[in-house]
Amino acid sequence: MAMSRGFSASSISLLLLLFASLANSFYVPGYSIRSYKTDENIPLLVNKVYSDNSQLQYAYYDLPFVCPPSGEKHLGSRYASGHSIALNLGEVLRGDRIMNSDFEVNMGQDIECQYLCDRVATRQDVEWARQLIDDGYVAEWILDNLPGATSFVTVDRSKKYYSSGFKLGYKDYDASTGKPRYFMNNHYTIVVRWRKAAGRAGDNGGKVVVAFEVYPKSMDAAQRNETGCPLDVQADHKEFSLFIPPKDSGLHQQYPDSSYIPANEIDMNDGATLTIPYTYSIYFRETDEIEWEHRWDLYFSDQAETSFTHWLAIVNSLIISGILGAVCVVIWGRTMQGDLKGRGDGVLEEARLKVKKTVQKKAGSGLLEKLNEAGADGDPSDEEVVEDLSGWKLLHGDVFRAPAYGGLLAPVVGSGMQLIFMVAGLLVLSTFGVLNPSWRGGFISVGVGLFVFAGSFSGYCSARVYKTFGGQNYKKNAALTALLFPGLTFAFIFVLNLFTWSQASSTALPFTTLLALACLWLLIQVPLVHLGSHYGFHRAPVMEHPTRTSSIPRQIPPQQWYTRNPFALPLLAGLIPFAVLFIELLFVFKSLYLDKSSYYYVFGFLSIISALLTITVAETVLISTYLLLNAENYHWWWQSFFVGGASGFWIFVYSAWYYTTRLHIDGFVSSLLFFSYAGLACTVYGLATGTVGFLTAYAFVRQIYSGVKVD
């Protein structure tokens, strides 16, 4: 009866739907509202450049064709340009490199044109700029914690939305030759939208920033005044071409009026340079249409358009979970009511009666003698009763036999519990708005913190499972739990870091960051794992099994193909949880890979999908475990873990398909990073869902065998 109530948990998840809309729309946009008075300086920070077509990012000031920081401290600015802003761990891990810039932005002060610098670029610099433009790189600037946005409007001009970042330049084709030409955006029109601050700050003249837009433009270097600005900024200008004429006159005649010359035909070290002038304009515009609390909404432009997709994903998950729940109820009814017909020793009584009837039929007039031979009280012996059992009931003496490589399964389950704690914490905090885009790097920072401090849960669960398997050396188990998954992950990231270092990308982690991660792991997480392991092994009660394990393992009869192969059943069963996630994965992958300038924000929906996924994984494992036991196969320990985590394999397959059909990632290092991090994410997912499957199977097996007590 208790188990039936457990299966009705899928219906309980319907209640979560009532909170979906609230959870989806509510977020904490920041810790405090910063207001500015007229003429007060607003720091404009530069961060990095990134692309949807590459996994490599670069710090903005590392680009050799943009204005370098002058190192001067402008009026009202707190720091000199080029000063690195302190970053949290998450910002560093996501490749941010935020620095103060030379842009002078003062509240309410419009600037028609301001000269920034003349940047001298070599041929190699120009070639790199072309490559970045070809790959669609965009730059990210930050003002009042808002990323600089490119503004768009819908076709009917009824709605405005933002895309984070702006393009470095663009590519066009020569009309006469059809060859590509590249143009650099070297003038930036900055629009800062503001409104009066609320409360006392507004009464004192305070203003808050509600939007930050950047409109880049390419302007030729000709016709500029003595300050370096164009004579008329608003007029149409010839574009600034990224082209250095070759010194070889033959090449110049071969490619007339075109910036396209094959790189292999040019001496890249001939000393030729190109001077790129940079200027900017600033305009402040008051608006009452945007509330400060909702200033991020324009970055979430497709909320209404994608809500149908998320609801479809939830309905799909509910249907799959409901069907599996019905199957589980049938299985549970069969095992607990049809097979056992009661609790306690009911199965033995039923088997004894069956044996008695058989004896009566065969013995005839010698009934009494046969019954006396069967037992002193006229009842059949337990051995005769057990012989009459069938299916999963025959495994009562082997079902709790410690699995092969149990010393590895315990640390794996412990690491899975650690990841479950981390993921659950992130989903809860994100759903209620504590983690949101305004806290840049907060999601990763909190995730690392939750993982490290969940080490005590990892050690505790691992120790209890290890003790259940009959292990004695808990220190060895604790060390393996603390070092196995985190150690492999750290080594994996370190090796990948060598490739990104070779590309001079900001995606590469600084040595100090690697050292900080190692300290978090070895100085905090490892002791917490040992502490939890000590408590779980010495203080927690032993998990006693309802049946006694026999000394001689039972021979497993010939199996069907899906139970004979240890990977067949998990791979087939893994398709079911994958079907639950499939629709939501479309949106997740789009946010991660196709549109990095957008933000994933529907954590309310994702939390509901995750809850339904957990229920589906539990139901799938329960069904597969019953099939395995009914085939008289007691090797369910690892099988339950593999079935629970197998959908991670299908997610990786989906990632490979997505890479092949939807993405345009070029370069060995970018492709390596894509598949490596996709594999790591699927491994984390597999460990978490595999642990859910293991715990579900263990609870199920304990429950059904609690009524089979054969000594």
XYZ file of C-alpha atoms in Angstrom, residues 340 342-349 352 381-383 385-386 389 392-393 395-397 399-400 544-549 701-711:
40
model
C 2.704 -13.245 -2.304
C -0.219 -11.375 1.805
C 2.796 -10.397 3.846
C 5.088 -12.153 6.247
C 5.405 -15.877 5.493
C 2.356 -16.069 3.253
C 4.448 -17.198 0.307
C 5.781 -20.122 2.300
C 2.335 -21.162 3.502
C 3.542 -25.697 1.587
C 10.433 -28.812 4.675
C 11.677 -25.330 3.604
C 13.863 -26.937 0.934
C 8.919 -25.314 -0.427
C 11.709 -23.313 -2.091
C 8.881 -21.239 -5.912
C 12.074 -13.805 -8.722
C 11.115 -15.721 -5.548
C 16.495 -15.557 -5.751
C 15.809 -14.960 -2.045
C 19.204 -16.443 -1.157
C 19.378 -11.257 -4.471
C 21.378 -9.363 -1.825
C 19.962 -5.262 7.232
C 18.446 -7.243 4.397
C 15.155 -9.145 4.791
C 16.616 -12.438 3.493
C 19.810 -14.275 4.304
C 22.372 -14.735 1.533
C 14.027 -5.221 -3.937
C 14.032 -4.774 -0.168
C 10.294 -4.204 -0.194
C 9.264 -7.219 -2.275
C 11.596 -9.609 -0.462
C 10.515 -8.430 2.963
C 7.718 -11.012 2.749
C 10.033 -13.859 1.746
C 11.841 -15.063 4.845
C 13.603 -18.318 4.193
C 16.430 -19.314 6.487
